[in-house]
mmCIF file of C-alpha atoms in Angstrom:
data_model
loop_
_atom_site.group_PDB
_atom_site.id
_atom_site.type_symbol
_atom_site.label_atom_id
_atom_site.label_comp_id
_atom_site.label_asym_id
_atom_site.label_seq_id
_atom_site.Cartn_x
_atom_site.Cartn_y
_atom_site.Cartn_z
ATOM 1 C CA MET A 1 -105.085 -58.107 108.148
ATOM 2 C CA ASN A 2 -101.799 -57.340 106.332
ATOM 3 C CA ILE A 3 -98.890 -55.490 107.878
ATOM 4 C CA TYR A 4 -99.821 -52.195 106.197
ATOM 5 C CA SER A 5 -103.366 -52.231 107.557
ATOM 6 C CA LYS A 6 -102.318 -53.396 111.003
ATOM 7 C CA TYR A 7 -99.952 -50.489 111.605
ATOM 8 C CA HIS A 8 -101.651 -47.940 109.320
ATOM 9 C CA VAL A 9 -98.596 -47.445 107.132
ATOM 10 C CA SER A 10 -98.386 -47.158 103.373
ATOM 11 C CA ARG A 11 -97.070 -49.724 100.948
ATOM 12 C CA VAL A 12 -93.861 -48.480 99.348
ATOM 13 C CA ILE A 13 -92.272 -49.213 95.986
ATOM 14 C CA ASN A 14 -88.573 -48.499 96.340
ATOM 15 C CA ALA A 15 -87.309 -47.264 92.977
ATOM 16 C CA SER A 16 -84.775 -44.958 94.608
ATOM 17 C CA GLY A 17 -82.128 -47.572 95.403
ATOM 18 C CA LYS A 18 -80.684 -48.925 98.616
ATOM 19 C CA MET A 19 -81.959 -46.119 100.826
ATOM 20 C CA THR A 20 -81.894 -46.263 104.620
ATOM 21 C CA ILE A 21 -85.075 -44.188 104.913
ATOM 22 C CA LEU A 22 -86.929 -47.030 103.161
ATOM 23 C CA GLY A 23 -85.218 -49.865 105.009
ATOM 24 C CA GLY A 24 -82.234 -50.464 102.735
ATOM 25 C CA SER A 25 -83.078 -53.460 100.584
ATOM 26 C CA ARG A 26 -85.329 -56.506 100.309
ATOM 27 C CA VAL A 27 -84.036 -59.296 102.531
ATOM 28 C CA GLN A 28 -84.447 -62.706 100.927
ATOM 29 C CA ASP A 29 -86.269 -65.578 102.649
ATOM 30 C CA LYS A 30 -83.097 -67.624 103.194
ATOM 31 C CA VAL A 31 -81.435 -64.708 104.976
ATOM 32 C CA ILE A 32 -84.548 -64.138 107.098
ATOM 33 C CA GLU A 33 -84.446 -67.827 108.028
ATOM 34 C CA GLN A 34 -80.835 -67.484 109.176
ATOM 35 C CA CYS A 35 -81.762 -64.409 111.228
ATOM 36 C CA GLY A 36 -84.422 -66.558 112.896
ATOM 37 C CA ILE A 37 -81.865 -69.226 113.750
ATOM 38 C CA GLY A 38 -79.632 -66.571 115.260
ATOM 39 C CA ALA A 39 -82.500 -65.024 117.225
ATOM 40 C CA GLY A 40 -83.652 -68.392 118.567
ATOM 41 C CA ASN A 41 -80.323 -69.460 120.022
ATOM 42 C CA PHE A 42 -77.688 -68.227 122.451
ATOM 43 C CA PHE A 43 -74.040 -67.474 121.719
ATOM 44 C CA GLU A 44 -71.043 -65.923 123.391
ATOM 45 C CA VAL A 45 -71.369 -62.793 121.298
ATOM 46 C CA LYS A 46 -67.684 -61.818 121.306
ATOM 47 C CA ASP A 47 -66.792 -65.330 120.129
ATOM 48 C CA LEU A 48 -69.565 -65.215 117.511
ATOM 49 C CA LEU A 49 -68.243 -61.896 116.182
ATOM 50 C CA ASP A 50 -64.676 -63.239 116.066
ATOM 51 C CA LYS A 51 -65.622 -66.509 114.370
ATOM 52 C CA THR A 52 -68.004 -64.997 111.801
ATOM 53 C CA GLY A 53 -65.344 -62.380 111.103
ATOM 54 C CA GLU A 54 -62.816 -65.139 110.409
ATOM 55 C CA TYR A 55 -65.338 -66.965 108.229
ATOM 56 C CA ILE A 56 -66.060 -63.860 106.143
ATOM 57 C CA ALA A 57 -62.367 -62.980 105.880
ATOM 58 C CA ASN A 58 -61.635 -66.449 104.479
ATOM 59 C CA LEU A 59 -64.563 -66.119 102.097
ATOM 60 C CA LEU A 60 -63.278 -62.758 100.804
ATOM 61 C CA ASP A 61 -59.577 -63.634 101.035
ATOM 62 C CA VAL A 62 -58.795 -60.630 103.230
ATOM 63 C CA GLU A 63 -56.790 -60.407 106.461
ATOM 64 C CA SER A 64 -59.692 -59.688 108.753
ATOM 65 C CA SER A 65 -63.338 -58.677 108.950
ATOM 66 C CA TYR A 66 -65.775 -57.612 111.638
ATOM 67 C CA ILE A 67 -69.540 -57.160 111.759
ATOM 68 C CA VAL A 68 -70.910 -53.969 113.315
ATOM 69 C CA ASN A 69 -74.358 -52.442 113.730
ATOM 70 C CA SER A 70 -74.204 -50.209 110.646
ATOM 71 C CA ALA A 71 -71.798 -48.521 108.260
ATOM 72 C CA SER A 72 -72.084 -45.311 110.297
ATOM 73 C CA GLY A 73 -71.264 -47.221 113.469
ATOM 74 C CA GLY A 74 -68.296 -48.732 111.658
ATOM 75 C CA ILE A 75 -66.944 -45.300 110.703
ATOM 76 C CA ALA A 76 -67.262 -44.021 114.257
ATOM 77 C CA GLN A 77 -65.515 -47.067 115.736
ATOM 78 C CA ALA A 78 -62.779 -47.009 113.081
ATOM 79 C CA ILE A 79 -62.048 -43.376 113.953
ATOM 80 C CA GLY A 80 -62.143 -44.191 117.657
ATOM 81 C CA ALA A 81 -59.570 -46.921 117.007
ATOM 82 C CA ALA A 82 -57.263 -44.456 115.237
ATOM 83 C CA ILE A 83 -57.461 -42.063 118.196
ATOM 84 C CA CYS A 84 -57.264 -44.548 121.064
ATOM 85 C CA GLN A 85 -55.240 -47.408 119.612
ATOM 86 C CA ASP A 86 -55.143 -49.978 122.448
ATOM 87 C CA ASN A 87 -55.097 -47.400 125.254
ATOM 88 C CA TYR A 88 -57.954 -48.324 127.616
ATOM 89 C CA GLN A 89 -57.891 -44.934 129.316
ATOM 90 C CA LYS A 90 -58.442 -43.199 125.980
ATOM 91 C CA ILE A 91 -61.129 -45.697 124.947
ATOM 92 C CA MET A 92 -63.058 -44.891 128.115
ATOM 93 C CA ASN A 93 -62.459 -41.143 127.718
ATOM 94 C CA LEU A 94 -62.821 -40.769 123.960
ATOM 95 C CA TYR A 95 -63.894 -37.130 124.088
ATOM 96 C CA ASP A 96 -61.211 -35.955 126.521
ATOM 97 C CA PRO A 97 -60.540 -32.356 125.401
ATOM 98 C CA THR A 98 -56.928 -32.523 126.589
ATOM 99 C CA ASN A 99 -56.139 -35.123 123.908
ATOM 100 C CA ASN A 100 -55.341 -33.055 120.830
ATOM 101 C CA LYS A 101 -54.172 -35.988 118.737
ATOM 102 C CA ARG A 102 -57.557 -36.699 117.136
ATOM 103 C CA GLU A 103 -57.577 -34.918 113.775
ATOM 104 C CA VAL A 104 -59.058 -36.817 110.808
ATOM 105 C CA VAL A 105 -58.624 -35.356 107.334
ATOM 106 C CA ILE A 106 -61.450 -35.570 104.790
ATOM 107 C CA CYS A 107 -61.918 -33.921 101.384
ATOM 108 C CA LYS A 108 -64.376 -31.043 101.749
ATOM 109 C CA GLY A 109 -66.386 -32.425 98.833
ATOM 110 C CA HIS A 110 -66.799 -35.686 100.776
ATOM 111 C CA ASN A 111 -68.305 -34.082 103.884
ATOM 112 C CA VAL A 112 -71.852 -34.612 102.642
ATOM 113 C CA ASN A 113 -75.247 -35.255 104.170
ATOM 114 C CA TYR A 114 -76.372 -38.861 103.724
ATOM 115 C CA GLY A 115 -79.248 -38.592 106.192
ATOM 116 C CA THR A 116 -76.923 -36.947 108.666
ATOM 117 C CA ALA A 117 -73.679 -35.143 107.954
ATOM 118 C CA VAL A 118 -70.512 -37.221 107.634
ATOM 119 C CA GLU A 119 -68.884 -34.889 110.168
ATOM 120 C CA VAL A 120 -71.508 -35.853 112.792
ATOM 121 C CA THR A 121 -70.456 -39.500 112.465
ATOM 122 C CA MET A 122 -66.794 -38.490 112.578
ATOM 123 C CA ARG A 123 -67.264 -36.464 115.752
ATOM 124 C CA LEU A 124 -69.185 -39.353 117.311
ATOM 125 C CA GLY A 125 -65.987 -41.356 116.832
ATOM 126 C CA GLY A 126 -64.022 -38.639 118.623
ATOM 127 C CA ALA A 127 -62.585 -36.869 115.598
ATOM 128 C CA LYS A 128 -61.695 -33.252 115.165
ATOM 129 C CA VAL A 129 -62.832 -32.858 111.559
ATOM 130 C CA VAL A 130 -60.284 -31.312 109.201
ATOM 131 C CA GLU A 131 -61.598 -30.492 105.726
ATOM 132 C CA ALA A 132 -59.088 -30.421 102.886
ATOM 133 C CA GLY A 133 -59.567 -28.341 99.733
ATOM 134 C CA TYR A 134 -62.834 -26.927 98.522
ATOM 135 C CA ALA A 135 -66.313 -28.231 97.740
ATOM 136 C CA ASN A 136 -65.419 -28.706 94.068
ATOM 137 C CA GLU A 137 -61.692 -29.385 94.287
ATOM 138 C CA CYS A 138 -59.334 -31.244 96.572
ATOM 139 C CA THR A 139 -55.754 -31.764 95.451
ATOM 140 C CA LEU A 140 -53.128 -33.944 97.075
ATOM 141 C CA ASP A 141 -51.326 -30.762 98.105
ATOM 142 C CA SER A 142 -54.502 -29.622 99.875
ATOM 143 C CA ILE A 143 -54.487 -32.847 101.875
ATOM 144 C CA LYS A 144 -50.771 -32.614 102.649
ATOM 145 C CA ALA A 145 -51.293 -29.102 104.019
ATOM 146 C CA CYS A 146 -53.756 -30.484 106.580
ATOM 147 C CA ILE A 147 -51.516 -33.232 107.937
ATOM 148 C CA ASN A 148 -49.653 -32.495 111.167
ATOM 149 C CA GLU A 149 -48.560 -34.130 114.413
ATOM 150 C CA ASN A 150 -52.190 -34.362 115.588
ATOM 151 C CA THR A 151 -53.457 -36.227 112.518
ATOM 152 C CA VAL A 152 -54.518 -39.802 113.273
ATOM 153 C CA ALA A 153 -56.182 -40.929 110.017
ATOM 154 C CA LEU A 154 -57.525 -39.982 106.594
ATOM 155 C CA LEU A 155 -61.131 -40.739 105.676
ATOM 156 C CA TYR A 156 -62.299 -41.302 102.089
ATOM 157 C CA ILE A 157 -66.017 -41.374 101.279
ATOM 158 C CA LYS A 158 -66.889 -43.405 98.178
ATOM 159 C CA SER A 159 -70.476 -42.391 97.528
ATOM 160 C CA HIS A 160 -72.796 -41.002 94.872
ATOM 161 C CA HIS A 161 -73.613 -38.233 97.372
ATOM 162 C CA CYS A 162 -70.078 -36.861 97.084
ATOM 163 C CA VAL A 163 -68.653 -34.443 94.565
ATOM 164 C CA GLN A 164 -67.191 -36.707 91.862
ATOM 165 C CA LYS A 165 -65.087 -34.209 89.915
ATOM 166 C CA GLY A 166 -61.948 -32.584 91.216
ATOM 167 C CA MET A 167 -61.394 -35.170 93.973
ATOM 168 C CA PRO A 168 -58.348 -37.442 94.330
ATOM 169 C CA ASP A 169 -58.896 -41.054 93.351
ATOM 170 C CA VAL A 170 -58.832 -43.667 96.090
ATOM 171 C CA GLN A 171 -55.422 -45.137 95.236
ATOM 172 C CA GLU A 172 -53.518 -41.854 95.290
ATOM 173 C CA PHE A 173 -55.341 -40.904 98.496
ATOM 174 C CA ILE A 174 -54.211 -44.156 100.132
ATOM 175 C CA ASP A 175 -50.652 -43.795 98.827
ATOM 176 C CA LEU A 176 -50.429 -40.266 100.229
ATOM 177 C CA ALA A 177 -51.649 -41.365 103.661
ATOM 178 C CA HIS A 178 -49.136 -44.196 103.769
ATOM 179 C CA ALA A 179 -46.334 -41.815 102.838
ATOM 180 C CA TYR A 180 -47.093 -40.131 106.172
ATOM 181 C CA ASP A 181 -47.575 -43.480 108.003
ATOM 182 C CA LEU A 182 -51.262 -42.738 108.512
ATOM 183 C CA PRO A 183 -54.123 -45.238 108.230
ATOM 184 C CA VAL A 184 -56.901 -44.850 105.667
ATOM 185 C CA ILE A 185 -60.559 -45.480 106.449
ATOM 186 C CA VAL A 186 -62.736 -45.952 103.355
ATOM 187 C CA ASP A 187 -66.481 -45.538 103.653
ATOM 188 C CA ALA A 188 -67.792 -47.744 100.846
ATOM 189 C CA ALA A 189 -71.257 -48.195 102.362
ATOM 190 C CA ALA A 190 -73.186 -48.738 99.131
ATOM 191 C CA GLU A 191 -70.382 -50.285 97.079
ATOM 192 C CA GLY A 192 -70.599 -53.848 95.833
ATOM 193 C CA ASP A 193 -66.932 -54.818 95.474
ATOM 194 C CA LEU A 194 -65.846 -56.180 98.849
ATOM 195 C CA LYS A 195 -62.176 -56.557 97.910
ATOM 196 C CA LYS A 196 -61.241 -53.565 95.742
ATOM 197 C CA TYR A 197 -60.305 -50.958 98.349
ATOM 198 C CA TYR A 198 -58.723 -53.498 100.679
ATOM 199 C CA GLN A 199 -56.503 -54.630 97.811
ATOM 200 C CA MET A 200 -55.560 -50.971 97.236
ATOM 201 C CA GLY A 201 -54.097 -50.964 100.735
ATOM 202 C CA ALA A 202 -56.744 -49.291 102.910
ATOM 203 C CA GLU A 203 -56.454 -50.212 106.597
ATOM 204 C CA CYS A 204 -60.213 -50.679 106.838
ATOM 205 C CA VAL A 205 -63.143 -50.511 104.436
ATOM 206 C CA ILE A 206 -66.692 -50.163 105.671
ATOM 207 C CA TYR A 207 -69.837 -51.460 103.968
ATOM 208 C CA SER A 208 -73.514 -51.348 104.784
ATOM 209 C CA GLY A 209 -74.956 -54.789 105.406
ATOM 210 C CA THR A 210 -78.367 -53.823 104.088
ATOM 211 C CA LYS A 211 -77.484 -52.153 100.786
ATOM 212 C CA ALA A 212 -75.632 -54.096 98.100
ATOM 213 C CA LEU A 213 -75.369 -57.139 100.381
ATOM 214 C CA CYS A 214 -79.159 -57.299 100.949
ATOM 215 C CA GLY A 215 -78.705 -58.343 104.551
ATOM 216 C CA PRO A 216 -80.339 -57.266 107.806
ATOM 217 C CA THR A 217 -79.521 -53.937 109.459
ATOM 218 C CA SER A 218 -75.772 -54.169 110.045
ATOM 219 C CA GLY A 219 -72.376 -53.143 108.739
ATOM 220 C CA LEU A 220 -69.225 -54.939 107.625
ATOM 221 C CA ILE A 221 -65.634 -53.850 108.096
ATOM 222 C CA VAL A 222 -62.858 -55.545 106.128
ATOM 223 C CA GLY A 223 -59.202 -54.704 106.380
ATOM 224 C CA LYS A 224 -55.874 -55.316 107.991
ATOM 225 C CA LYS A 225 -55.960 -57.517 111.071
ATOM 226 C CA SER A 226 -53.887 -55.131 113.191
ATOM 227 C CA TYR A 227 -56.371 -52.308 112.575
ATOM 228 C CA ILE A 228 -59.533 -54.355 112.981
ATOM 229 C CA ASP A 229 -58.141 -55.684 116.269
ATOM 230 C CA LEU A 230 -58.026 -52.059 117.436
ATOM 231 C CA ILE A 231 -61.608 -51.511 116.272
ATOM 232 C CA LYS A 232 -62.709 -54.516 118.328
ATOM 233 C CA LYS A 233 -61.285 -52.834 121.429
ATOM 234 C CA GLN A 234 -63.822 -50.046 120.947
ATOM 235 C CA TYR A 235 -66.449 -52.494 122.229
ATOM 236 C CA ALA A 236 -65.348 -51.452 125.720
ATOM 237 C CA GLY A 237 -66.343 -47.890 124.793
ATOM 238 C CA ILE A 238 -68.628 -46.535 122.073
ATOM 239 C CA GLY A 239 -68.833 -49.957 120.431
ATOM 240 C CA ARG A 240 -71.010 -51.180 123.293
ATOM 241 C CA ILE A 241 -73.556 -48.478 122.480
ATOM 242 C CA MET A 242 -73.470 -49.587 118.840
ATOM 243 C CA LYS A 243 -73.837 -53.314 119.479
ATOM 244 C CA VAL A 244 -75.183 -55.607 116.769
ATOM 245 C CA GLY A 245 -77.634 -58.410 117.609
ATOM 246 C CA LYS A 246 -76.854 -62.104 117.238
ATOM 247 C CA GLU A 247 -79.668 -62.507 114.677
ATOM 248 C CA ASN A 248 -78.105 -59.874 112.432
ATOM 249 C CA ILE A 249 -74.611 -61.314 112.810
ATOM 250 C CA ILE A 250 -75.813 -64.711 111.576
ATOM 251 C CA GLY A 251 -78.055 -63.153 108.931
ATOM 252 C CA LEU A 252 -75.383 -60.888 107.466
ATOM 253 C CA THR A 253 -72.786 -63.656 107.365
ATOM 254 C CA TYR A 254 -75.167 -65.792 105.325
ATOM 255 C CA ALA A 255 -76.146 -62.837 103.107
ATOM 256 C CA ILE A 256 -72.480 -62.192 102.284
ATOM 257 C CA GLU A 257 -71.960 -65.840 101.408
ATOM 258 C CA GLU A 258 -74.995 -65.735 99.111
ATOM 259 C CA TYR A 259 -73.832 -62.449 97.593
ATOM 260 C CA MET A 260 -70.399 -63.851 96.768
ATOM 261 C CA ASN A 261 -71.817 -67.046 95.272
ATOM 262 C CA GLN A 262 -74.695 -65.582 93.239
ATOM 263 C CA PRO A 263 -73.922 -63.850 89.930
ATOM 264 C CA GLN A 264 -75.123 -60.247 89.750
ATOM 265 C CA LEU A 265 -77.130 -58.933 86.802
ATOM 266 C CA THR A 266 -74.895 -57.667 84.010
ATOM 267 C CA ILE A 267 -75.212 -54.196 82.488
ATOM 268 C CA GLU A 268 -76.975 -55.687 79.463
ATOM 269 C CA GLN A 269 -79.391 -57.714 81.602
ATOM 270 C CA GLN A 270 -80.338 -54.583 83.509
ATOM 271 C CA LYS A 271 -80.910 -52.719 80.242
ATOM 272 C CA ASP A 272 -83.116 -55.557 79.010
ATOM 273 C CA ARG A 273 -85.278 -55.286 82.123
ATOM 274 C CA LEU A 274 -85.854 -51.601 81.406
ATOM 275 C CA LYS A 275 -86.385 -51.904 77.647
ATOM 276 C CA GLU A 276 -90.192 -52.249 77.653
ATOM 277 C CA PHE A 277 -90.624 -49.777 80.517
ATOM 278 C CA ASN A 278 -88.637 -47.080 78.701
ATOM 279 C CA HIS A 279 -90.469 -47.830 75.451
ATOM 280 C CA LEU A 280 -93.850 -47.278 77.124
ATOM 281 C CA LEU A 281 -92.708 -44.037 78.756
ATOM 282 C CA ASN A 282 -91.406 -42.710 75.457
ATOM 283 C CA GLN A 283 -94.926 -42.976 74.036
ATOM 284 C CA LEU A 284 -96.140 -40.382 76.557
ATOM 285 C CA ASP A 285 -96.230 -36.736 75.545
ATOM 286 C CA GLY A 286 -93.380 -34.712 77.007
ATOM 287 C CA VAL A 287 -91.452 -37.729 78.332
ATOM 288 C CA GLN A 288 -88.047 -39.030 77.321
ATOM 289 C CA ALA A 289 -86.702 -42.185 78.961
ATOM 290 C CA LYS A 290 -83.324 -43.850 78.505
ATOM 291 C CA CYS A 291 -80.890 -46.104 80.348
ATOM 292 C CA VAL A 292 -78.031 -44.455 82.251
ATOM 293 C CA GLN A 293 -75.256 -45.844 84.412
ATOM 294 C CA ASP A 294 -74.751 -44.878 88.050
ATOM 295 C CA GLY A 295 -73.000 -41.515 88.367
ATOM 296 C CA ALA A 296 -70.439 -42.881 90.842
ATOM 297 C CA GLY A 297 -69.314 -45.524 88.334
ATOM 298 C CA ARG A 298 -70.971 -48.574 89.897
ATOM 299 C CA PRO A 299 -72.301 -51.271 87.486
ATOM 300 C CA ILE A 300 -75.891 -50.136 88.054
ATOM 301 C CA ILE A 301 -78.266 -49.189 85.241
ATOM 302 C CA ARG A 302 -81.292 -46.981 85.846
ATOM 303 C CA SER A 303 -84.013 -45.408 83.749
ATOM 304 C CA GLU A 304 -83.499 -41.662 83.459
ATOM 305 C CA ILE A 305 -86.846 -39.977 82.789
ATOM 306 C CA THR A 306 -86.872 -36.398 81.495
ATOM 307 C CA PHE A 307 -90.089 -34.366 81.662
ATOM 308 C CA THR A 308 -90.134 -31.542 79.134
ATOM 309 C CA HIS A 309 -93.629 -30.153 79.785
ATOM 310 C CA GLN A 310 -94.136 -30.636 83.539
ATOM 311 C CA ASP A 311 -92.240 -30.053 86.773
ATOM 312 C CA ALA A 312 -90.255 -33.177 87.652
ATOM 313 C CA LYS A 313 -90.155 -32.200 91.341
ATOM 314 C CA LYS A 314 -93.949 -32.092 91.490
ATOM 315 C CA ILE A 315 -94.204 -35.414 89.656
ATOM 316 C CA ALA A 316 -91.757 -37.025 92.080
ATOM 317 C CA GLN A 317 -93.766 -35.688 95.003
ATOM 318 C CA SER A 318 -97.046 -36.895 93.489
ATOM 319 C CA LEU A 319 -95.589 -40.385 93.109
ATOM 320 C CA LYS A 320 -95.093 -40.476 96.884
ATOM 321 C CA THR A 321 -98.830 -39.988 97.461
ATOM 322 C CA GLY A 322 -101.762 -42.300 96.919
ATOM 323 C CA GLU A 323 -102.378 -45.849 98.008
ATOM 324 C CA VAL A 324 -98.853 -46.945 97.061
ATOM 325 C CA HIS A 325 -95.998 -44.532 97.777
ATOM 326 C CA ILE A 326 -93.442 -44.665 94.959
ATOM 327 C CA TYR A 327 -89.958 -43.378 95.757
ATOM 328 C CA THR A 328 -87.668 -42.474 92.850
ATOM 329 C CA ARG A 329 -84.179 -41.005 92.702
ATOM 330 C CA ASP A 330 -84.879 -37.283 92.703
ATOM 331 C CA TYR A 331 -81.359 -35.814 92.862
ATOM 332 C CA LYS A 332 -81.752 -34.231 89.406
ATOM 333 C CA ALA A 333 -85.426 -33.273 89.692
ATOM 334 C CA ASN A 334 -84.474 -29.595 89.556
ATOM 335 C CA LEU A 335 -83.065 -30.367 86.087
ATOM 336 C CA GLY A 336 -86.345 -31.967 85.010
ATOM 337 C CA GLN A 337 -85.219 -35.572 85.549
ATOM 338 C CA ILE A 338 -85.911 -38.464 87.889
ATOM 339 C CA GLU A 339 -84.387 -41.933 87.847
ATOM 340 C CA ILE A 340 -85.853 -45.385 88.417
ATOM 341 C CA ASP A 341 -83.597 -47.871 90.209
ATOM 342 C CA ILE A 342 -84.865 -51.411 89.549
ATOM 343 C CA ARG A 343 -82.687 -53.414 91.940
ATOM 344 C CA ASP A 344 -85.556 -53.832 94.420
ATOM 345 C CA VAL A 345 -88.426 -53.393 91.956
ATOM 346 C CA ASP A 346 -90.138 -56.421 90.422
ATOM 347 C CA ASP A 347 -91.810 -56.409 87.004
ATOM 348 C CA GLU A 348 -95.299 -55.870 88.434
ATOM 349 C CA GLU A 349 -94.095 -52.861 90.437
ATOM 350 C CA LEU A 350 -92.367 -51.465 87.365
ATOM 351 C CA MET A 351 -95.715 -51.405 85.556
ATOM 352 C CA ILE A 352 -97.358 -49.762 88.576
ATOM 353 C CA ILE A 353 -94.756 -46.991 88.313
ATOM 354 C CA TYR A 354 -95.461 -46.541 84.598
ATOM 355 C CA HIS A 355 -99.226 -46.353 85.068
ATOM 356 C CA ARG A 356 -98.877 -43.922 87.979
ATOM 357 C CA ILE A 357 -96.686 -41.595 85.903
ATOM 358 C CA GLN A 358 -99.239 -41.821 83.107
ATOM 359 C CA GLU A 359 -102.058 -40.915 85.519
ATOM 360 C CA ILE A 360 -100.159 -37.915 86.898
ATOM 361 C CA LEU A 361 -99.379 -36.566 83.425
ATOM 362 C CA GLU A 362 -102.956 -36.970 82.247
ATOM 363 C CA ALA A 363 -104.575 -35.495 85.371
#
């Protein structure tokens, strides 16, 4: 009996990308093996976190790093660190209403829903959320107007979910924060460059362990040692609730090492993988398929499929039914388009997607 039959769940083809609702990404056998080694042995967990953090920091050539339970947990603890610093009383009383110095500024266009609202995660970390600008525009002056004596940090969300136009770029955002002696927290959960935002000067940058890194459920924080030392102190408070298991600490560390040592597919290689798939789709009546790059500027190529005769939203929903549930990127379905992300789709699954689309159109 396979796992799907045993638990009465459906097989899924994940053509939507590194999505938490589908489990993030495929974890490779070598990483799973390392998770097993971690699970089968005992460690002093604080020491394990410190030593793996040092190992990863040396690997990435950054000041410091720290493994947490998830990117969301990392954001909450990073905000808690900005509020509490090394004050144990504040760490143990994070939500004390008499402490007004807890404001965190975020561009309004960055306060998005990624499965929950960013502001929920911010408030979990103790923040009073201060939105700067408007949904479609946030200037540096808008951010400056929000900074006062109660501001403890600025938070930048680097995500395809966010409004891309009319927002400050990361560097000018960081420079502005530093002009006011404020730390910058960058949520780069799905990003693949583990050095870029650190090198721009951000105090801490937070990544998902199970997205681009293809590791187990976890998160990675890289940044300045002084700030990550403050984040570690949150383990006495909310960090304890967000603990990460020893198996995932070992597994993620190995996954990062593999990620840094293995070349990623180039833009052209990704296009080549989609060439035959797009060609077949373009033979179908009322279908136009072409390669497009990720809207947030990441080096990711997807197939953009436009349906001119049928409702793309209904097609996307139909793909999620049947023996195999196929998940696509549906953000532009209201415009008649869906996208196919091939990072966790093998060639056989790609043909299953094609044949299923063909069946739906011909039904």
